[in-house]
């Protein structure tokens, strides 16, 4: 549906809007009608615009293609863990490891996971992981706001994960948190 109000450009299908109006209920027919008095297109944040633009570019390059994904080993013996140390995510990971797979050998590459230095740290850690003998590389971080997780949407990080020689797992944030690192990794698991 495309229509025009005095101060609004035509609305495109799929476009997000804010509508001000009032609902009318017809109980005999069991219907609801919403009479709109004003419409305003929702503004998309610059962070979201940058995320979508980079996602489209990297997808067009084939970095997210399922065919390029490596198989995660069923029984890895050595895991390289890229995360902040100390951190709650690291503590949780190590506690579960001790309970479920005490035989696993963990190689930790500590990095900053947010802030200006984080993308370079994480990308460098991925390159360091390539120099180690490992069955799996896990990039780990707890949840947070979009700004907190921004390092995992950085092009350097995405490309570094794509270049890992061992299979990769993204364990960043919660189920609702989605980063570009999740798309490029061979497997995604919520923290």
PDB file of C-alpha atoms in Angstrom:
ATOM      1  CA  UNK A   1       0.000   0.000   0.000  1.00  0.00           C
ATOM      2  CA  UNK A   2       1.379   3.363  -0.956  1.00  0.00           C
ATOM      3  CA  UNK A   3      -0.446   6.524   0.017  1.00  0.00           C
ATOM      4  CA  UNK A   4       0.506  10.064   0.793  1.00  0.00           C
ATOM      5  CA  UNK A   5      -0.208  12.376   3.665  1.00  0.00           C
ATOM      6  CA  UNK A   6       0.608  16.071   3.563  1.00  0.00           C
ATOM      7  CA  UNK A   7       4.129  15.844   5.004  1.00  0.00           C
ATOM      8  CA  UNK A   8       5.030  12.218   4.376  1.00  0.00           C
ATOM      9  CA  UNK A   9       6.572  10.589   1.318  1.00  0.00           C
ATOM     10  CA  UNK A  10       4.771   7.544  -0.048  1.00  0.00           C
ATOM     11  CA  UNK A  11       4.967   4.588   2.293  1.00  0.00           C
ATOM     12  CA  UNK A  12       6.627   1.543   0.807  1.00  0.00           C
ATOM     13  CA  UNK A  13       5.620  -2.072   1.498  1.00  0.00           C
ATOM     14  CA  UNK A  14       7.615  -3.393   4.460  1.00  0.00           C
ATOM     15  CA  UNK A  15       8.543   0.086   5.669  1.00  0.00           C
ATOM     16  CA  UNK A  16       8.324   0.608   9.430  1.00  0.00           C
ATOM     17  CA  UNK A  17       6.064   3.428  10.559  1.00  0.00           C
ATOM     18  CA  UNK A  18       4.570   4.959  13.660  1.00  0.00           C
ATOM     19  CA  UNK A  19       0.820   5.370  13.359  1.00  0.00           C
ATOM     20  CA  UNK A  20      -1.299   7.493  15.687  1.00  0.00           C
ATOM     21  CA  UNK A  21      -4.980   6.741  15.741  1.00  0.00           C
ATOM     22  CA  UNK A  22      -7.699   4.972  17.629  1.00  0.00           C
ATOM     23  CA  UNK A  23      -9.044   1.434  17.535  1.00  0.00           C
ATOM     24  CA  UNK A  24     -12.710   0.648  16.953  1.00  0.00           C
ATOM     25  CA  UNK A  25     -14.076  -2.736  18.016  1.00  0.00           C
ATOM     26  CA  UNK A  26     -17.095  -4.361  16.357  1.00  0.00           C
ATOM     27  CA  UNK A  27     -18.065  -7.121  18.782  1.00  0.00           C
ATOM     28  CA  UNK A  28     -20.959  -8.493  16.701  1.00  0.00           C
ATOM     29  CA  UNK A  29     -18.637  -9.203  13.773  1.00  0.00           C
ATOM     30  CA  UNK A  30     -15.548  -9.800  15.929  1.00  0.00           C
ATOM     31  CA  UNK A  31     -13.477  -7.260  14.019  1.00  0.00           C
ATOM     32  CA  UNK A  32     -11.083  -4.521  14.922  1.00  0.00           C
ATOM     33  CA  UNK A  33     -10.462  -1.419  12.899  1.00  0.00           C
ATOM     34  CA  UNK A  34      -7.690   1.126  13.419  1.00  0.00           C
ATOM     35  CA  UNK A  35      -8.432   4.626  12.204  1.00  0.00           C
ATOM     36  CA  UNK A  36      -5.156   6.425  11.522  1.00  0.00           C
ATOM     37  CA  UNK A  37      -4.848  10.145  12.193  1.00  0.00           C
ATOM     38  CA  UNK A  38      -1.119  10.565  11.568  1.00  0.00           C
ATOM     39  CA  UNK A  39       1.735   8.498  10.135  1.00  0.00           C
ATOM     40  CA  UNK A  40       5.447   9.024  10.559  1.00  0.00           C
ATOM     41  CA  UNK A  41       8.180   6.832   9.049  1.00  0.00           C
ATOM     42  CA  UNK A  42      10.489   5.339  11.666  1.00  0.00           C
ATOM     43  CA  UNK A  43      14.047   6.511  11.433  1.00  0.00           C
ATOM     44  CA  UNK A  44      16.695   3.811  11.216  1.00  0.00           C
ATOM     45  CA  UNK A  45      19.744   4.422  13.369  1.00  0.00           C
ATOM     46  CA  UNK A  46      23.111   4.932  11.660  1.00  0.00           C
ATOM     47  CA  UNK A  47      24.367   1.809  13.502  1.00  0.00           C
ATOM     48  CA  UNK A  48      21.562  -0.291  11.986  1.00  0.00           C
ATOM     49  CA  UNK A  49      22.141   1.215   8.528  1.00  0.00           C
ATOM     50  CA  UNK A  50      25.864   0.399   8.709  1.00  0.00           C
ATOM     51  CA  UNK A  51      25.087  -3.137   9.932  1.00  0.00           C
ATOM     52  CA  UNK A  52      22.665  -3.805   7.058  1.00  0.00           C
ATOM     53  CA  UNK A  53      24.991  -2.311   4.428  1.00  0.00           C
ATOM     54  CA  UNK A  54      27.994  -4.356   5.565  1.00  0.00           C
ATOM     55  CA  UNK A  55      25.845  -7.484   5.896  1.00  0.00           C
ATOM     56  CA  UNK A  56      24.674  -7.088   2.293  1.00  0.00           C
ATOM     57  CA  UNK A  57      28.236  -6.487   1.042  1.00  0.00           C
ATOM     58  CA  UNK A  58      29.720  -9.505   2.849  1.00  0.00           C
ATOM     59  CA  UNK A  59      26.799 -11.709   1.832  1.00  0.00           C
ATOM     60  CA  UNK A  60      27.317 -10.684  -1.816  1.00  0.00           C
ATOM     61  CA  UNK A  61      30.978 -11.693  -1.467  1.00  0.00           C
ATOM     62  CA  UNK A  62      29.871 -15.156  -0.328  1.00  0.00           C
ATOM     63  CA  UNK A  63      31.192 -14.972   3.240  1.00  0.00           C
ATOM     64  CA  UNK A  64      27.890 -16.206   4.669  1.00  0.00           C
ATOM     65  CA  UNK A  65      27.321 -19.028   2.146  1.00  0.00           C
ATOM     66  CA  UNK A  66      26.433 -22.369   3.749  1.00  0.00           C
ATOM     67  CA  UNK A  67      28.763 -24.149   1.272  1.00  0.00           C
ATOM     68  CA  UNK A  68      31.844 -22.498   2.794  1.00  0.00           C
ATOM     69  CA  UNK A  69      30.983 -23.598   6.340  1.00  0.00           C
ATOM     70  CA  UNK A  70      33.179 -26.252   7.957  1.00  0.00           C
ATOM     71  CA  UNK A  71      31.750 -29.108  10.012  1.00  0.00           C
ATOM     72  CA  UNK A  72      32.013 -28.696  13.766  1.00  0.00           C
ATOM     73  CA  UNK A  73      33.817 -31.718  15.256  1.00  0.00           C
ATOM     74  CA  UNK A  74      31.592 -33.950  17.360  1.00  0.00           C
ATOM     75  CA  UNK A  75      34.336 -34.683  19.883  1.00  0.00           C
ATOM     76  CA  UNK A  76      36.966 -31.956  19.801  1.00  0.00           C
ATOM     77  CA  UNK A  77      40.066 -32.479  21.924  1.00  0.00           C
ATOM     78  CA  UNK A  78      41.366 -28.902  21.867  1.00  0.00           C
ATOM     79  CA  UNK A  79      39.358 -25.675  21.735  1.00  0.00           C
ATOM     80  CA  UNK A  80      40.839 -22.235  21.225  1.00  0.00           C
ATOM     81  CA  UNK A  81      38.734 -19.725  23.110  1.00  0.00           C
ATOM     82  CA  UNK A  82      38.779 -16.043  22.107  1.00  0.00           C
ATOM     83  CA  UNK A  83      37.157 -13.958  24.846  1.00  0.00           C
ATOM     84  CA  UNK A  84      37.695 -11.440  27.635  1.00  0.00           C
ATOM     85  CA  UNK A  85      39.535 -12.654  30.688  1.00  0.00           C
ATOM     86  CA  UNK A  86      38.300 -12.456  33.343  1.00  0.00           C
ATOM     87  CA  UNK A  87      34.617 -12.417  32.372  1.00  0.00           C
ATOM     88  CA  UNK A  88      31.343 -14.029  33.362  1.00  0.00           C
ATOM     89  CA  UNK A  89      31.107 -15.673  29.914  1.00  0.00           C
ATOM     90  CA  UNK A  90      34.540 -17.263  30.363  1.00  0.00           C
ATOM     91  CA  UNK A  91      33.680 -18.436  33.864  1.00  0.00           C
ATOM     92  CA  UNK A  92      30.399 -19.981  32.655  1.00  0.00           C
ATOM     93  CA  UNK A  93      32.160 -21.672  29.741  1.00  0.00           C
ATOM     94  CA  UNK A  94      34.886 -23.162  31.944  1.00  0.00           C
ATOM     95  CA  UNK A  95      32.373 -24.347  34.569  1.00  0.00           C
ATOM     96  CA  UNK A  96      30.349 -26.163  31.893  1.00  0.00           C
ATOM     97  CA  UNK A  97      33.512 -27.568  30.357  1.00  0.00           C
ATOM     98  CA  UNK A  98      34.554 -29.029  33.742  1.00  0.00           C
ATOM     99  CA  UNK A  99      31.107 -30.593  34.231  1.00  0.00           C
ATOM    100  CA  UNK A 100      30.544 -31.926  30.725  1.00  0.00           C
ATOM    101  CA  UNK A 101      33.973 -32.451  29.162  1.00  0.00           C
ATOM    102  CA  UNK A 102      36.821 -32.292  31.671  1.00  0.00           C
ATOM    103  CA  UNK A 103      39.149 -33.926  29.121  1.00  0.00           C
ATOM    104  CA  UNK A 104      39.019 -30.914  26.774  1.00  0.00           C
ATOM    105  CA  UNK A 105      42.163 -28.853  26.429  1.00  0.00           C
ATOM    106  CA  UNK A 106      41.449 -25.111  26.302  1.00  0.00           C
ATOM    107  CA  UNK A 107      43.776 -22.547  24.741  1.00  0.00           C
ATOM    108  CA  UNK A 108      42.712 -19.071  25.822  1.00  0.00           C
ATOM    109  CA  UNK A 109      43.478 -15.983  23.774  1.00  0.00           C
ATOM    110  CA  UNK A 110      42.334 -13.054  25.950  1.00  0.00           C
ATOM    111  CA  UNK A 111      40.958 -10.035  24.109  1.00  0.00           C
ATOM    112  CA  UNK A 112      38.916  -6.933  24.785  1.00  0.00           C
ATOM    113  CA  UNK A 113      35.358  -7.582  23.578  1.00  0.00           C
ATOM    114  CA  UNK A 114      34.055  -4.019  23.485  1.00  0.00           C
ATOM    115  CA  UNK A 115      35.459  -0.598  22.895  1.00  0.00           C
ATOM    116  CA  UNK A 116      37.633   0.925  20.211  1.00  0.00           C
ATOM    117  CA  UNK A 117      40.457  -1.638  20.545  1.00  0.00           C
ATOM    118  CA  UNK A 118      38.198  -4.708  20.498  1.00  0.00           C
ATOM    119  CA  UNK A 119      37.893  -5.290  16.713  1.00  0.00           C
ATOM    120  CA  UNK A 120      41.660  -5.264  16.196  1.00  0.00           C
ATOM    121  CA  UNK A 121      42.172  -7.512  19.265  1.00  0.00           C
ATOM    122  CA  UNK A 122      39.611 -10.067  18.111  1.00  0.00           C
ATOM    123  CA  UNK A 123      40.879 -10.100  14.509  1.00  0.00           C
ATOM    124  CA  UNK A 124      44.481 -10.554  15.708  1.00  0.00           C
ATOM    125  CA  UNK A 125      43.365 -13.388  18.012  1.00  0.00           C
ATOM    126  CA  UNK A 126      41.765 -15.182  15.054  1.00  0.00           C
ATOM    127  CA  UNK A 127      45.059 -14.966  13.169  1.00  0.00           C
ATOM    128  CA  UNK A 128      46.947 -16.241  16.243  1.00  0.00           C
ATOM    129  CA  UNK A 129      44.500 -19.171  16.463  1.00  0.00           C
ATOM    130  CA  UNK A 130      45.526 -20.175  12.932  1.00  0.00           C
ATOM    131  CA  UNK A 131      49.078 -20.691  14.192  1.00  0.00           C
ATOM    132  CA  UNK A 132      47.916 -23.122  16.913  1.00  0.00           C
ATOM    133  CA  UNK A 133      46.921 -26.761  16.580  1.00  0.00           C
ATOM    134  CA  UNK A 134      43.215 -26.711  17.487  1.00  0.00           C
ATOM    135  CA  UNK A 135      40.005 -28.557  16.626  1.00  0.00           C
ATOM    136  CA  UNK A 136      37.659 -25.609  17.121  1.00  0.00           C
ATOM    137  CA  UNK A 137      37.850 -21.828  17.570  1.00  0.00           C
ATOM    138  CA  UNK A 138      35.129 -20.334  19.793  1.00  0.00           C
ATOM    139  CA  UNK A 139      34.574 -16.573  19.827  1.00  0.00           C
ATOM    140  CA  UNK A 140      32.784 -15.915  23.121  1.00  0.00           C
ATOM    141  CA  UNK A 141      31.086 -12.922  24.703  1.00  0.00           C
ATOM    142  CA  UNK A 142      28.105 -12.403  26.997  1.00  0.00           C
ATOM    143  CA  UNK A 143      25.063 -10.356  26.036  1.00  0.00           C
ATOM    144  CA  UNK A 144      24.808  -6.613  25.815  1.00  0.00           C
ATOM    145  CA  UNK A 145      23.397  -3.708  23.902  1.00  0.00           C
ATOM    146  CA  UNK A 146      23.982  -3.223  20.183  1.00  0.00           C
ATOM    147  CA  UNK A 147      26.785  -0.827  21.057  1.00  0.00           C
ATOM    148  CA  UNK A 148      28.364  -3.397  23.411  1.00  0.00           C
ATOM    149  CA  UNK A 149      28.333  -6.029  20.651  1.00  0.00           C
ATOM    150  CA  UNK A 150      29.503  -3.644  17.898  1.00  0.00           C
ATOM    151  CA  UNK A 151      33.004  -5.168  17.735  1.00  0.00           C
ATOM    152  CA  UNK A 152      31.474  -8.379  16.372  1.00  0.00           C
ATOM    153  CA  UNK A 153      29.901  -6.403  13.514  1.00  0.00           C
ATOM    154  CA  UNK A 154      33.263  -4.977  12.470  1.00  0.00           C
ATOM    155  CA  UNK A 155      34.454  -6.009   8.998  1.00  0.00           C
ATOM    156  CA  UNK A 156      37.944  -6.903  10.282  1.00  0.00           C
ATOM    157  CA  UNK A 157      36.472  -9.369  12.780  1.00  0.00           C
ATOM    158  CA  UNK A 158      34.128 -10.947  10.243  1.00  0.00           C
ATOM    159  CA  UNK A 159      36.910 -11.428   7.700  1.00  0.00           C
ATOM    160  CA  UNK A 160      39.296 -12.806  10.351  1.00  0.00           C
ATOM    161  CA  UNK A 161      36.721 -15.390  11.461  1.00  0.00           C
ATOM    162  CA  UNK A 162      36.175 -16.344   7.803  1.00  0.00           C
ATOM    163  CA  UNK A 163      39.934 -16.908   7.450  1.00  0.00           C
ATOM    164  CA  UNK A 164      40.213 -19.264  10.444  1.00  0.00           C
ATOM    165  CA  UNK A 165      41.603 -22.606   9.316  1.00  0.00           C
ATOM    166  CA  UNK A 166      39.818 -24.560  12.083  1.00  0.00           C
ATOM    167  CA  UNK A 167      36.009 -24.684  12.314  1.00  0.00           C
ATOM    168  CA  UNK A 168      34.574 -21.658  14.124  1.00  0.00           C
ATOM    169  CA  UNK A 169      31.749 -21.168  16.590  1.00  0.00           C
ATOM    170  CA  UNK A 170      30.210 -17.834  17.471  1.00  0.00           C
ATOM    171  CA  UNK A 171      28.920 -17.734  21.058  1.00  0.00           C
ATOM    172  CA  UNK A 172      28.056 -14.067  21.350  1.00  0.00           C
ATOM    173  CA  UNK A 173      25.196 -12.723  23.396  1.00  0.00           C
ATOM    174  CA  UNK A 174      21.788 -14.248  23.869  1.00  0.00           C
ATOM    175  CA  UNK A 175      19.352 -15.743  21.339  1.00  0.00           C
ATOM    176  CA  UNK A 176      17.994 -12.306  20.449  1.00  0.00           C
ATOM    177  CA  UNK A 177      21.477 -10.841  19.889  1.00  0.00           C
ATOM    178  CA  UNK A 178      22.614 -11.206  16.283  1.00  0.00           C
ATOM    179  CA  UNK A 179      25.989 -10.086  14.978  1.00  0.00           C
ATOM    180  CA  UNK A 180      27.759 -10.429  11.640  1.00  0.00           C
ATOM    181  CA  UNK A 181      30.179 -12.816  13.368  1.00  0.00           C
ATOM    182  CA  UNK A 182      27.192 -15.179  13.791  1.00  0.00           C
ATOM    183  CA  UNK A 183      26.609 -15.246  10.031  1.00  0.00           C
ATOM    184  CA  UNK A 184      30.229 -15.936   9.085  1.00  0.00           C
ATOM    185  CA  UNK A 185      31.030 -18.509  11.784  1.00  0.00           C
ATOM    186  CA  UNK A 186      30.571 -22.174  10.933  1.00  0.00           C
ATOM    187  CA  UNK A 187      28.097 -22.528  13.809  1.00  0.00           C
ATOM    188  CA  UNK A 188      26.256 -20.113  16.088  1.00  0.00           C
ATOM    189  CA  UNK A 189      25.391 -20.833  19.692  1.00  0.00           C
ATOM    190  CA  UNK A 190      23.975 -18.343  22.184  1.00  0.00           C
ATOM    191  CA  UNK A 191      26.313 -17.720  25.122  1.00  0.00           C
TER     192      UNK A 191
END
